[in-house]
CSV table of C-alpha atoms in Angstrom, one decimal:
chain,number,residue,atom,x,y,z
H,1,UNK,CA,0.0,0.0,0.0
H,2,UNK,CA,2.8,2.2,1.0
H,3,UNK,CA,4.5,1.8,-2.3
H,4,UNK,CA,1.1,2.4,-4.1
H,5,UNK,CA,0.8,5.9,-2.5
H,6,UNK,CA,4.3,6.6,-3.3
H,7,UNK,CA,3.8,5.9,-6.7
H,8,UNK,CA,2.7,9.6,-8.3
H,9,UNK,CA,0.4,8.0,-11.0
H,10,UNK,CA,-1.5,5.6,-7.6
H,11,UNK,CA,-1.7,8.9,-5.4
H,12,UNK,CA,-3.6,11.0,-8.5
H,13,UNK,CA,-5.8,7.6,-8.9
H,14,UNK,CA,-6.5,7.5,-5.3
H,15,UNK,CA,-6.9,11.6,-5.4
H,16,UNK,CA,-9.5,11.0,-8.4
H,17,UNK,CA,-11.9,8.2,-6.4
H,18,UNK,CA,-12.0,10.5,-3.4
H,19,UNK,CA,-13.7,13.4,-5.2
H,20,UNK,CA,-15.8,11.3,-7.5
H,21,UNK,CA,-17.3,9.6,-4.4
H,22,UNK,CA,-17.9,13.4,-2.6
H,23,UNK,CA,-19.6,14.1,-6.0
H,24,UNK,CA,-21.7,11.3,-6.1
H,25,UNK,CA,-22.8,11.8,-2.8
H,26,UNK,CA,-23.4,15.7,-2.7
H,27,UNK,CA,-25.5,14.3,-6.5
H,28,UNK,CA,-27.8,12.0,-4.6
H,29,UNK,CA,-28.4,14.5,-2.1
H,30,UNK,CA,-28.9,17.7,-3.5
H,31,UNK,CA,-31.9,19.7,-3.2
H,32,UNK,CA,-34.4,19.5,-6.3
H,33,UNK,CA,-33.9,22.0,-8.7
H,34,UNK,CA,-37.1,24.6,-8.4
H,35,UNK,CA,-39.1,24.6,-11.3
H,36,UNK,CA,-39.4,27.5,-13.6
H,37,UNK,CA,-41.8,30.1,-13.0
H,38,UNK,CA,-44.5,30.5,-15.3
H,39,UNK,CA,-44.6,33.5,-17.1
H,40,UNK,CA,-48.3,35.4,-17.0
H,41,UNK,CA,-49.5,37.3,-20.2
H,42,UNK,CA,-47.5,41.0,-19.8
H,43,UNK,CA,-49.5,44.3,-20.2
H,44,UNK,CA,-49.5,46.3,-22.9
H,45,UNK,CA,-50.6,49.7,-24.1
H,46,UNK,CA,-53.1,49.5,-27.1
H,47,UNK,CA,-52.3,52.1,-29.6
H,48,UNK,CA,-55.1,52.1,-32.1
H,49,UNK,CA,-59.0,51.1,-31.9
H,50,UNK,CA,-61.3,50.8,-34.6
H,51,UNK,CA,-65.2,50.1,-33.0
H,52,UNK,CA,-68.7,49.6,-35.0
H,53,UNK,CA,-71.8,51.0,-33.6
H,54,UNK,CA,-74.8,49.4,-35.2
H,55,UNK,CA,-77.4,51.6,-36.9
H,56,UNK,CA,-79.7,53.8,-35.9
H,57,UNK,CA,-80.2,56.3,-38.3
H,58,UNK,CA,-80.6,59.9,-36.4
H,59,UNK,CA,-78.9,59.4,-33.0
H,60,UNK,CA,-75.5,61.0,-32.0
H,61,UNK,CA,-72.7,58.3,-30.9
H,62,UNK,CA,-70.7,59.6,-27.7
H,63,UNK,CA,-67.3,58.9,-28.4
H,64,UNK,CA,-64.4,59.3,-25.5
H,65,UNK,CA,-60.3,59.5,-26.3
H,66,UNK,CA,-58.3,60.0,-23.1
H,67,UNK,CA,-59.7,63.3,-21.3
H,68,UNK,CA,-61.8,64.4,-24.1
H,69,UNK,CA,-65.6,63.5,-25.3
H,70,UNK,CA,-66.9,64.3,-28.2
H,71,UNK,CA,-70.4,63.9,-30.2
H,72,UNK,CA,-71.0,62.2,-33.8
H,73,UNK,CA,-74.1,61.6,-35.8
H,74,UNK,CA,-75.2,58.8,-37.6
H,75,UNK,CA,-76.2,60.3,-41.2
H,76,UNK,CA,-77.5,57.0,-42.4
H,77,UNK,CA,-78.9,53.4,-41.4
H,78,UNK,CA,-75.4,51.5,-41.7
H,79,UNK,CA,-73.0,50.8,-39.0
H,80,UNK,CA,-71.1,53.9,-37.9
H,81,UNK,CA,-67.0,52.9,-37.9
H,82,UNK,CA,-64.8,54.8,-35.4
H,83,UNK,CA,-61.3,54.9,-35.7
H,84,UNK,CA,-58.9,56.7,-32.8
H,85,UNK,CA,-55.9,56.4,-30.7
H,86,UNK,CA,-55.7,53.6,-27.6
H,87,UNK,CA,-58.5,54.4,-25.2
H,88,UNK,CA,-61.0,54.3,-27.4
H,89,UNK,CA,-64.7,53.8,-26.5
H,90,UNK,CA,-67.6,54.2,-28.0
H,91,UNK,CA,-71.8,54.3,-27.4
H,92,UNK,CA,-74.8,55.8,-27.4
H,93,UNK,CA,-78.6,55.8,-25.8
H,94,UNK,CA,-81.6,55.5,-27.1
H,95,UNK,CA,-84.8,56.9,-25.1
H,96,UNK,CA,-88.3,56.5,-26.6
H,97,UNK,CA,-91.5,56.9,-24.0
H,98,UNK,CA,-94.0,55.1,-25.7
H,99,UNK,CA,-94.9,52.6,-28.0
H,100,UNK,CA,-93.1,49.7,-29.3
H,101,UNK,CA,-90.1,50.4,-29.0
H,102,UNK,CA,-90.4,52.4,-25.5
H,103,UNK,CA,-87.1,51.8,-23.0
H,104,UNK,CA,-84.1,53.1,-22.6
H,105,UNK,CA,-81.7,51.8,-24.6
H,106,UNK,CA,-77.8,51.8,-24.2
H,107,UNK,CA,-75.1,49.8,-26.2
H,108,UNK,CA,-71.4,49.5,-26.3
H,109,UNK,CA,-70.0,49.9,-29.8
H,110,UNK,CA,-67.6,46.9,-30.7
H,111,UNK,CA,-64.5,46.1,-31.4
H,112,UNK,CA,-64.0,43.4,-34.6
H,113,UNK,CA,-63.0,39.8,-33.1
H,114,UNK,CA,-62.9,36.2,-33.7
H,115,UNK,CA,-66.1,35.3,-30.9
H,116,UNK,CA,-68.3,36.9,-28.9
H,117,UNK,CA,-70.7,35.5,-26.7
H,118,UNK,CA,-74.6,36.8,-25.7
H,119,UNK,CA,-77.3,36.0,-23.5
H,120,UNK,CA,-80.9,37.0,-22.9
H,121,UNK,CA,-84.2,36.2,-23.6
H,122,UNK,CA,-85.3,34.5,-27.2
H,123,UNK,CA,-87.0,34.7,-30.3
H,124,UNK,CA,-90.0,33.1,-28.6
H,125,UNK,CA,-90.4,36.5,-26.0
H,126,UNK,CA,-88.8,38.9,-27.6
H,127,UNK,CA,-87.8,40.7,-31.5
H,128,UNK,CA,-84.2,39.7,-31.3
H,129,UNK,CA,-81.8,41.3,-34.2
H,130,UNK,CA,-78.5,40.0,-34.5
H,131,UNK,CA,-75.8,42.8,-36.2
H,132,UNK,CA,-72.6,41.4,-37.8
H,133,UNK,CA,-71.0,44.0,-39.3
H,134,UNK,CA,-67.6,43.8,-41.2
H,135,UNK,CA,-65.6,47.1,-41.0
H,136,UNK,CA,-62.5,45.3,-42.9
H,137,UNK,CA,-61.5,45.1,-46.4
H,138,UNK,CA,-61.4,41.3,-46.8
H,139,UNK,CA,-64.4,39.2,-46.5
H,140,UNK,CA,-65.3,37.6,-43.5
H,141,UNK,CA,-67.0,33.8,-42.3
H,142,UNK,CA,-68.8,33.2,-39.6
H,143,UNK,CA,-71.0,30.5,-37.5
H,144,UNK,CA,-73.8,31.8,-35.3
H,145,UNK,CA,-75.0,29.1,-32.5
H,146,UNK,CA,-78.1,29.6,-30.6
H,147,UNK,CA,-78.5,27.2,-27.3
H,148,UNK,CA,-82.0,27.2,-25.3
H,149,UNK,CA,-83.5,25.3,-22.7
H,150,UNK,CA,-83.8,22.4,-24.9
H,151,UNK,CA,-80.2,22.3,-26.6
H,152,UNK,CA,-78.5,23.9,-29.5
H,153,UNK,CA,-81.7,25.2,-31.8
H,154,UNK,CA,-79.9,27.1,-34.5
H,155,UNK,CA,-78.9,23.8,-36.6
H,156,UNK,CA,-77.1,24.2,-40.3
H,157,UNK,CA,-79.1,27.9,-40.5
H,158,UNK,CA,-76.5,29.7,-39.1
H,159,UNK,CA,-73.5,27.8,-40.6
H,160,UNK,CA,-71.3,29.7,-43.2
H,161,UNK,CA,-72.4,33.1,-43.1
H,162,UNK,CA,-70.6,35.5,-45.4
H,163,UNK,CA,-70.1,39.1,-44.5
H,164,UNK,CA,-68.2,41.1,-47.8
H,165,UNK,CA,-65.6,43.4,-46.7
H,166,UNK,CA,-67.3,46.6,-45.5
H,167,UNK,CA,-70.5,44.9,-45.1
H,168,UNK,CA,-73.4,44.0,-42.5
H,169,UNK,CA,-75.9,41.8,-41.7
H,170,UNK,CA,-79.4,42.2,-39.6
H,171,UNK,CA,-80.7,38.9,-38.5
H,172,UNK,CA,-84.0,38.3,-37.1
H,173,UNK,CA,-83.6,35.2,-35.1
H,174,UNK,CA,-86.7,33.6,-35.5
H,175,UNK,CA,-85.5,32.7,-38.5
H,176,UNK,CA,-83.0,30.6,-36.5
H,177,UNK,CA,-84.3,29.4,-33.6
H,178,UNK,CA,-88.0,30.7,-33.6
H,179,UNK,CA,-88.8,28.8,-30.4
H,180,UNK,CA,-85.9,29.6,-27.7
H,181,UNK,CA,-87.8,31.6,-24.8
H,182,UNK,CA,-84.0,32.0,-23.4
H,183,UNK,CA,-80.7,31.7,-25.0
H,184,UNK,CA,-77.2,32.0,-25.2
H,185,UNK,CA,-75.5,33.1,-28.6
H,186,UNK,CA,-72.1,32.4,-30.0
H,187,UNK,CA,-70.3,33.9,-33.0
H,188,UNK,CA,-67.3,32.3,-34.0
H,189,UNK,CA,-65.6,34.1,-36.7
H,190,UNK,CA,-63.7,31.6,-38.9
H,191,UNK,CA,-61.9,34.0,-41.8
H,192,UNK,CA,-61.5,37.7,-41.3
H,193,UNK,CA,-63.1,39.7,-37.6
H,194,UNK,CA,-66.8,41.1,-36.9
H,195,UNK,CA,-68.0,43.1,-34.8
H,196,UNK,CA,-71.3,41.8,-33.1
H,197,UNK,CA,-74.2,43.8,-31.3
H,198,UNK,CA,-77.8,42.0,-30.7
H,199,UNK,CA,-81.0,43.9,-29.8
H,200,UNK,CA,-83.7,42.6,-27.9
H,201,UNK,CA,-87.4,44.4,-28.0
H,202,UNK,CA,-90.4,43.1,-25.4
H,203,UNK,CA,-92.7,44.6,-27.8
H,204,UNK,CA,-93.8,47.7,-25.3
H,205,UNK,CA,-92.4,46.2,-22.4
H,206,UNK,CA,-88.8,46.9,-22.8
H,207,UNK,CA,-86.1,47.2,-25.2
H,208,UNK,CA,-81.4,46.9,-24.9
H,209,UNK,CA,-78.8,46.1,-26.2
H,210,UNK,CA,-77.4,42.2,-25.1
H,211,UNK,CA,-73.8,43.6,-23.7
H,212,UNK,CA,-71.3,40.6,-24.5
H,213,UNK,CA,-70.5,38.5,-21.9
H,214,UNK,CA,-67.0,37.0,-21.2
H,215,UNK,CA,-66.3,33.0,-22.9
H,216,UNK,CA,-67.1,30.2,-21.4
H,217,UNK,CA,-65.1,29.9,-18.3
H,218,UNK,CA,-65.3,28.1,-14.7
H,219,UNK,CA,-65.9,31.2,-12.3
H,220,UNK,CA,-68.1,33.7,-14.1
H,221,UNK,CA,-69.1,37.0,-12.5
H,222,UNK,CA,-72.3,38.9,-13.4
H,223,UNK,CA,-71.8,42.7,-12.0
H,224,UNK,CA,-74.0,45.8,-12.3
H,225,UNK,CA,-77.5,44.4,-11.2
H,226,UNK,CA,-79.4,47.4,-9.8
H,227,UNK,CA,-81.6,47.3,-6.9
H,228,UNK,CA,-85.1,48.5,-6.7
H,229,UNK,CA,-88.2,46.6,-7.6
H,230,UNK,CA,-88.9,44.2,-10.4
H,231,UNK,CA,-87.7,41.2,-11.2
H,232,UNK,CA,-84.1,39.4,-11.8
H,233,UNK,CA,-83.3,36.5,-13.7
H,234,UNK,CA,-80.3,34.8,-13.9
H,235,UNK,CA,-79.3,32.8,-17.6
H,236,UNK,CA,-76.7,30.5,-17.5
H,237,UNK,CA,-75.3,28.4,-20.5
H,238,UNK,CA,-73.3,25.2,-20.7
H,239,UNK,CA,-72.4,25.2,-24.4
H,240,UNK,CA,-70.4,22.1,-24.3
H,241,UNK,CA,-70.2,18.6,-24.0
H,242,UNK,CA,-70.8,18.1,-20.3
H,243,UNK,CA,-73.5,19.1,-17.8
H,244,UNK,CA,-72.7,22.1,-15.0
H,245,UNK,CA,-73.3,22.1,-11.9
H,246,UNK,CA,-73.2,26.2,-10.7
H,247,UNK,CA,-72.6,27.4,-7.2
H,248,UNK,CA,-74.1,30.7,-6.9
H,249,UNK,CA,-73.1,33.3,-5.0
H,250,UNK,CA,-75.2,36.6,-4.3
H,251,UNK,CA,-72.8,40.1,-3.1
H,252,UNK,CA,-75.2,42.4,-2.3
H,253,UNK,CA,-75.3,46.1,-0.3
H,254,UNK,CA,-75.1,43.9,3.2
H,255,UNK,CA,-74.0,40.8,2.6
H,256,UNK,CA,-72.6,38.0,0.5
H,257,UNK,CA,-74.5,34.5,0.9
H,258,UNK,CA,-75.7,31.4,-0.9
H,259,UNK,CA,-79.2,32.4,-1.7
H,260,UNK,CA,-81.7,30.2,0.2
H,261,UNK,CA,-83.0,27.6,-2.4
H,262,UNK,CA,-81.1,28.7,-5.1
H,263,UNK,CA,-77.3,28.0,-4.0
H,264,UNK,CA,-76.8,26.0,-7.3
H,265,UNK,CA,-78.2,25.7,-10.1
H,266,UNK,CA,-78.0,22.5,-12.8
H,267,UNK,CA,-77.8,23.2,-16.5
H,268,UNK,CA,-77.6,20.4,-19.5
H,269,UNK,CA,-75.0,19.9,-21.2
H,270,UNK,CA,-75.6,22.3,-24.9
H,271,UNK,CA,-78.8,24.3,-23.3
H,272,UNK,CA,-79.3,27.2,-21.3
H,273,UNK,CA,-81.2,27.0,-17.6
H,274,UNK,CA,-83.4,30.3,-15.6
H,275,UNK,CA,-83.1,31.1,-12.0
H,276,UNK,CA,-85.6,33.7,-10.9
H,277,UNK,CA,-83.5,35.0,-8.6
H,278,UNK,CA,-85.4,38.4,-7.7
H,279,UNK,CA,-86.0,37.4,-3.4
H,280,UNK,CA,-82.3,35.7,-3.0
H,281,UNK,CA,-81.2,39.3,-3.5
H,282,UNK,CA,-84.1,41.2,-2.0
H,283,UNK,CA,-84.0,44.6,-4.0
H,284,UNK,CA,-80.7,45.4,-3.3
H,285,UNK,CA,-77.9,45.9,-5.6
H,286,UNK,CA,-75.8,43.0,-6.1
H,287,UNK,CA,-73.5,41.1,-8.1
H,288,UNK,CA,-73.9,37.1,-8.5
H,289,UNK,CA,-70.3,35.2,-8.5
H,290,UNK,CA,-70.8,31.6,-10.1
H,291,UNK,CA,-68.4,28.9,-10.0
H,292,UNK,CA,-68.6,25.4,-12.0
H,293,UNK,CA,-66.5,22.5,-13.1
H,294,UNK,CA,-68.1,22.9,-16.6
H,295,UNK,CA,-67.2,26.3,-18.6
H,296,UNK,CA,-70.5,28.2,-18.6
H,297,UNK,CA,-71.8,31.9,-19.9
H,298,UNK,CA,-74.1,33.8,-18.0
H,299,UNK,CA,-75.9,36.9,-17.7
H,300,UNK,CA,-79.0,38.6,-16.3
H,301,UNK,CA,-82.6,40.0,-17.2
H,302,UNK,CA,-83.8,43.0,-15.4
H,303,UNK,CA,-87.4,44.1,-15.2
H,304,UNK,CA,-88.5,47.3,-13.9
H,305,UNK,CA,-91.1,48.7,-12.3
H,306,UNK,CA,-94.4,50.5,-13.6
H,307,UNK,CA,-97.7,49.7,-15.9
H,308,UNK,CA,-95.1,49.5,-18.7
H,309,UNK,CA,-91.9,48.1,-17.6
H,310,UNK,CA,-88.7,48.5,-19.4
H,311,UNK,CA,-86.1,45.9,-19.7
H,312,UNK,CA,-82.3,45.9,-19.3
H,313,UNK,CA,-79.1,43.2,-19.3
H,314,UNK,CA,-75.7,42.3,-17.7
H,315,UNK,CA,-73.7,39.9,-18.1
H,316,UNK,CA,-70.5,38.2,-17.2
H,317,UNK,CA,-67.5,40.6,-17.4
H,318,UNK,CA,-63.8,40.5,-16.1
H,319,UNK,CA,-62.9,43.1,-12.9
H,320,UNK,CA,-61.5,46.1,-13.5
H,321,UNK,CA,-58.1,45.2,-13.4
H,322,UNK,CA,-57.6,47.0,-17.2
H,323,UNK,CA,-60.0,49.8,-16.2
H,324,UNK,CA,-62.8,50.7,-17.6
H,325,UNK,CA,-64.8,53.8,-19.7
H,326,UNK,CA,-68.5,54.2,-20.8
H,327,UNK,CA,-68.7,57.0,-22.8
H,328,UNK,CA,-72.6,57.6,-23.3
H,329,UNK,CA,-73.6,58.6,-20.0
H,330,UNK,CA,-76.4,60.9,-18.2
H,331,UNK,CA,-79.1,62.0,-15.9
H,332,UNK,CA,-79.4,59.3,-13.5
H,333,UNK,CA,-76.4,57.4,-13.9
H,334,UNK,CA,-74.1,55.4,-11.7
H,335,UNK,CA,-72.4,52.9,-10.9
H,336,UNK,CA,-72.6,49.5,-8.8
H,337,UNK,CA,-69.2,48.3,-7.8
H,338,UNK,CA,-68.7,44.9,-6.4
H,339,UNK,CA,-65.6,43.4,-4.2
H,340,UNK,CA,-66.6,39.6,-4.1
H,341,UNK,CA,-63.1,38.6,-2.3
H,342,UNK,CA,-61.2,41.4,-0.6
H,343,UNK,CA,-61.4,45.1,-0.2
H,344,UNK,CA,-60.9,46.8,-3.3
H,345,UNK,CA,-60.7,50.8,-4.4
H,346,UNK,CA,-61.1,52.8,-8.0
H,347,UNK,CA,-60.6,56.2,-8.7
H,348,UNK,CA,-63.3,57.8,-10.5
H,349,UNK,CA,-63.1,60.1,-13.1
H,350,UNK,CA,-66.0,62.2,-15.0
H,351,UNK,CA,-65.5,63.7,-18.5
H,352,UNK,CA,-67.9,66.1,-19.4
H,353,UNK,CA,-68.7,67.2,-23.1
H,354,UNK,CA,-67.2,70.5,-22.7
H,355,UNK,CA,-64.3,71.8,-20.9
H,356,UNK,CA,-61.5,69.8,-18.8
H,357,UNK,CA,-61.9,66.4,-17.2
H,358,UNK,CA,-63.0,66.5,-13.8
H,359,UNK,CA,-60.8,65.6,-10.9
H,360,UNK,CA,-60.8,61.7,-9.5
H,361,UNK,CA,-62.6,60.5,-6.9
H,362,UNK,CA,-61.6,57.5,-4.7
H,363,UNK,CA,-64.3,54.6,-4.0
H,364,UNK,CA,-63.3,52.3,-1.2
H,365,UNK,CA,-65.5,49.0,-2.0
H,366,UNK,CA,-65.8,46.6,1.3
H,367,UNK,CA,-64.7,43.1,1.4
H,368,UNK,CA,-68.2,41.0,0.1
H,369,UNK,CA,-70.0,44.1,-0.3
H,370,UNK,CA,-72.0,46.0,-3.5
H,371,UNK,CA,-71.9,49.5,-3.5
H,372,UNK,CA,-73.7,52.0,-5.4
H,373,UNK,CA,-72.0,55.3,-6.7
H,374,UNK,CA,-74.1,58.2,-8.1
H,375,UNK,CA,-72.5,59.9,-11.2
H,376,UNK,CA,-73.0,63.3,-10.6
H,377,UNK,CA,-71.9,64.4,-14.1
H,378,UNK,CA,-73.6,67.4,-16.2
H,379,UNK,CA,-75.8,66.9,-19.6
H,380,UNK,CA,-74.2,63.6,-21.4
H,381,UNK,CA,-70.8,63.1,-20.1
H,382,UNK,CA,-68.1,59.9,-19.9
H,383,UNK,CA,-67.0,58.3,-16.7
H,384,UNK,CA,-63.9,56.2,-16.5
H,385,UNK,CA,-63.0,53.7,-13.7
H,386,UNK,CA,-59.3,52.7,-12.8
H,387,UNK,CA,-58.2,50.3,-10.6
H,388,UNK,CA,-56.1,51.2,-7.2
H,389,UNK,CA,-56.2,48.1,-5.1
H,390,UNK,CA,-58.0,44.7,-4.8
H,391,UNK,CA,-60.4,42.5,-7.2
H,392,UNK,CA,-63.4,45.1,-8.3
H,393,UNK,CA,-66.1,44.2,-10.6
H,394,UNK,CA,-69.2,47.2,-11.8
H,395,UNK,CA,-71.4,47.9,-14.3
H,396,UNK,CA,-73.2,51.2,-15.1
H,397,UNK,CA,-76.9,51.5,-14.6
H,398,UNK,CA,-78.8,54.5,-16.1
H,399,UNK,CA,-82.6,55.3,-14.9
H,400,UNK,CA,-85.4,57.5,-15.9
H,401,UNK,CA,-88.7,57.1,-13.7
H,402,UNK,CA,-91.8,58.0,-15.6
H,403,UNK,CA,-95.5,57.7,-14.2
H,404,UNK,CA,-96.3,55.1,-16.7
H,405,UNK,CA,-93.4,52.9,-15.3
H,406,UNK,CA,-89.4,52.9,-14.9
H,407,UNK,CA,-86.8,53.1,-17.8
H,408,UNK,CA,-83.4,51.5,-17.4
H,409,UNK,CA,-80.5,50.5,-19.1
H,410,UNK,CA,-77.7,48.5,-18.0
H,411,UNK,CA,-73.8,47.9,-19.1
H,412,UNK,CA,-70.9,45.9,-17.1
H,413,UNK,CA,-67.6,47.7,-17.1
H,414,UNK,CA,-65.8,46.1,-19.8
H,415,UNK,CA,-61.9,46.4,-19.9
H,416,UNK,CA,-60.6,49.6,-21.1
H,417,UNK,CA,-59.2,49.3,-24.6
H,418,UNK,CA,-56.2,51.4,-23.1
H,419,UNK,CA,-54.3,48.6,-22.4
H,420,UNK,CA,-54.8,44.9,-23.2
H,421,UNK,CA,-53.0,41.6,-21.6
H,422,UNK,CA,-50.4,40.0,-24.5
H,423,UNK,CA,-50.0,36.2,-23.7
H,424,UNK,CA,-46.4,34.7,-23.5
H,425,UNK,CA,-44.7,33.8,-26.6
H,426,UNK,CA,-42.7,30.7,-27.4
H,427,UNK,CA,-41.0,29.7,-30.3
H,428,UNK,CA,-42.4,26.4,-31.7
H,429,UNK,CA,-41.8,24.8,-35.9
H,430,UNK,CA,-45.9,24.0,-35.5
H,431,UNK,CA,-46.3,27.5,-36.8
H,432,UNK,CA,-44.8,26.5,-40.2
H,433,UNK,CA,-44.9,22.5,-40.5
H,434,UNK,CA,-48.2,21.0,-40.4
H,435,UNK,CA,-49.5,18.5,-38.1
């Protein structure tokens, strides 16, 4: 052994061993290496937005860039394009006092996508008019799908629809589903982007605009339900392949709570299922958070009060995390903000038609609580929302009482096209070699 050591090329051997055995053992026991962290969509500024108003022929669409509002008309009975700078929005209200087509009526001009989703009541209770409208210059395809109560009604009908470049379409849908008394809608664009608006009329008994609701997802969250009298249903869709099964949640002014005989609700797989859920919130102001294992769409139907009640809709919408603006606003407008988790706070900002913005005020929003928010704005003006802290949710609720009954119009707070979330990247070959 001695002579071993002494030999240089046996003492390097020896040295060699030594540290391959330390290696091996600090291998084996290492701590495991911590996985990557995912990497969340980033943020980004938007920094151009074309939206589409649908026609009607005669009324003045509010438009709102970044601290300014101004007013355009609508010459003609075609879709009005607007084209501006990142911040964008778009809208205008309709008021008629009798007849028909009495209600107030308030819509969100769109931005051209690939889908949009839409709930309310169907061909079977109401005149419902489906716009797709095609402000591009290449021709675009789409598929509209109607679910009800008893399943997907719209068949083949609505298969293959072709919009030419610059071009709209005004479908009644009876001539797709003439028997849905509820329903969900979905427009899938396949080639090219359209923007979509749908217009529901009670025949005298209330008339809005559907506001689209978010995708089909596992927690939805319908904000902006006013309180007062009337009644207030809840829609919920399953459009797949599997049957949901949908907590409910009510956040009112006091309170949130399961709703006593309505904590969950079970819709078919395909259809659409009601909820009257006008005593689980009692009058108050509220939001209704639903969760599922099934992806469903859902949005609610609010009827006012009076000899001739009006009508009005919400729907599922993200929180305000983007911000929000409306920019048609006036005389008895506000806001119902919703924290269904935490505490949250928004800074509140009115933009008149005239002169300078007005200066922000901040809304503190209890944990599990609804609050309402009078807009105390002059003549038509645009109010924007922006988030400060915590996980808020609103919509904006106009109202006109009459003595033949209550007008209203509804609109969740969609996100702001200021900014918009850009999913991560990766490089991959599937882009280029087909599957």
């Amino acid at each position: 052994m001695k002579a071993f050591v002494e030999n240089r090329f046996g003492l390097f051997l020896l040295v060699v061993v030594a540290l391959g055995a330390l290696y091996g053992v600090a291998y084996v026991t290492r701590p495991a290496p911590a996985p990557p962290k995912a990497e969340g969509p980033r943020k980004v500024a938007v920094e151009s937005v074309t939206a589409v108003c649908p026609a009607t022929k005669g009324e003045r669409v509010s438009v709102y860039l970044p601290d300014t509002l101004s007013h355009e008309p609508m010459k003609d009975a075609k879709p009005y394009v607007v084209n501006g700078s990142g911040g964008l929005e778009a809208g205008y209200t309709t008021r008629v006092a009798k007849g028909t087509r009495r209600g107030l009526a308030g819509v969100r001009c769109a931005v051209p996508g690939a889908t949009t989703w839409l709930v309310g009541p169907g061909p079977a209770e109401a005149d419902v008019t489906l716009h797709l409208m095609n402000a591009d210059r290449a021709p675009a395809l789409a598929d509209v799908q109607i679910y009800a109560a008893e399943g997907a009604v719209s068949a083949d009908k609505g298969q293959g629809l072709e919009i030419p470049p610059g071009g709209y379409s005004a479908i009644d849908l009876k001539t797709l589903a003439p028997s849905a008394n509820v329903m969900a809608v979905g427009v899938t664009v396949l080639t090219g982007r359209l923007a979509v608006a749908a217009q529901a009329s009670l025949g005298g008994n209330g008339v809005d605009w559907l506001p689209a609701a978010v995708p089909p997802s596992t927690r939805v969250v319908v904000p902006g339900i006013p309180g007062g009298g009337g009644t207030r249903q809840l829609l919920v869709a399953a459009p797949g392949d599997a049957d949901a099964t949908v907590a409910i949640q009510a956040v009112t002014e006091d309170a949130a709570y399961a709703m006593k005989g309505r904590e969950s609700l079970d819709v078919p797989a395909g259809s659409v299922a009601a909820l009257d859920v006008t005593t689980g919130i009692g009058g108050e102001a509220a939001a209704l958070v639903l969760t599922s294992r099934t992806p469903v769409v859902a949005g609610v139907v609010v009827t006012g009060t009076g000899d001739k009640p009006d009508v009005a809709f919400t729907a599922g919408t993200p929180s305000l995390d983007l911000g929000s603006a409306v920019a048609a606003n006036g005389a008895g407008s506000r806001l119902v903000l919703t924290a269904p988790g935490a505490a949250g706070r928004v800074s509140v900002r009115i933009v008149p038609d005239r002169g300078p913005a007005g200066q922000p005020f901040v809304v503190d929003v209890p944990a599990g609580r609804t609050r309402n928010v009078p807009l105390k704005g002059k003549g038509e003006f645009g109010v924007v929302v922006t988030p400060v802290s915590g996980e808020v949710y609103g919509g904006r609720v106009t109202e006109e009482r009459l003595k033949s009954g209550l007008l209203i119009t509804d609109q969740p707070l969609a996100p702001a096209r200021t900014w918009t979330l850009l999913p991560k990247l990766t490089d991959t070959p599937t882009v280029v070699a087909p599957r």
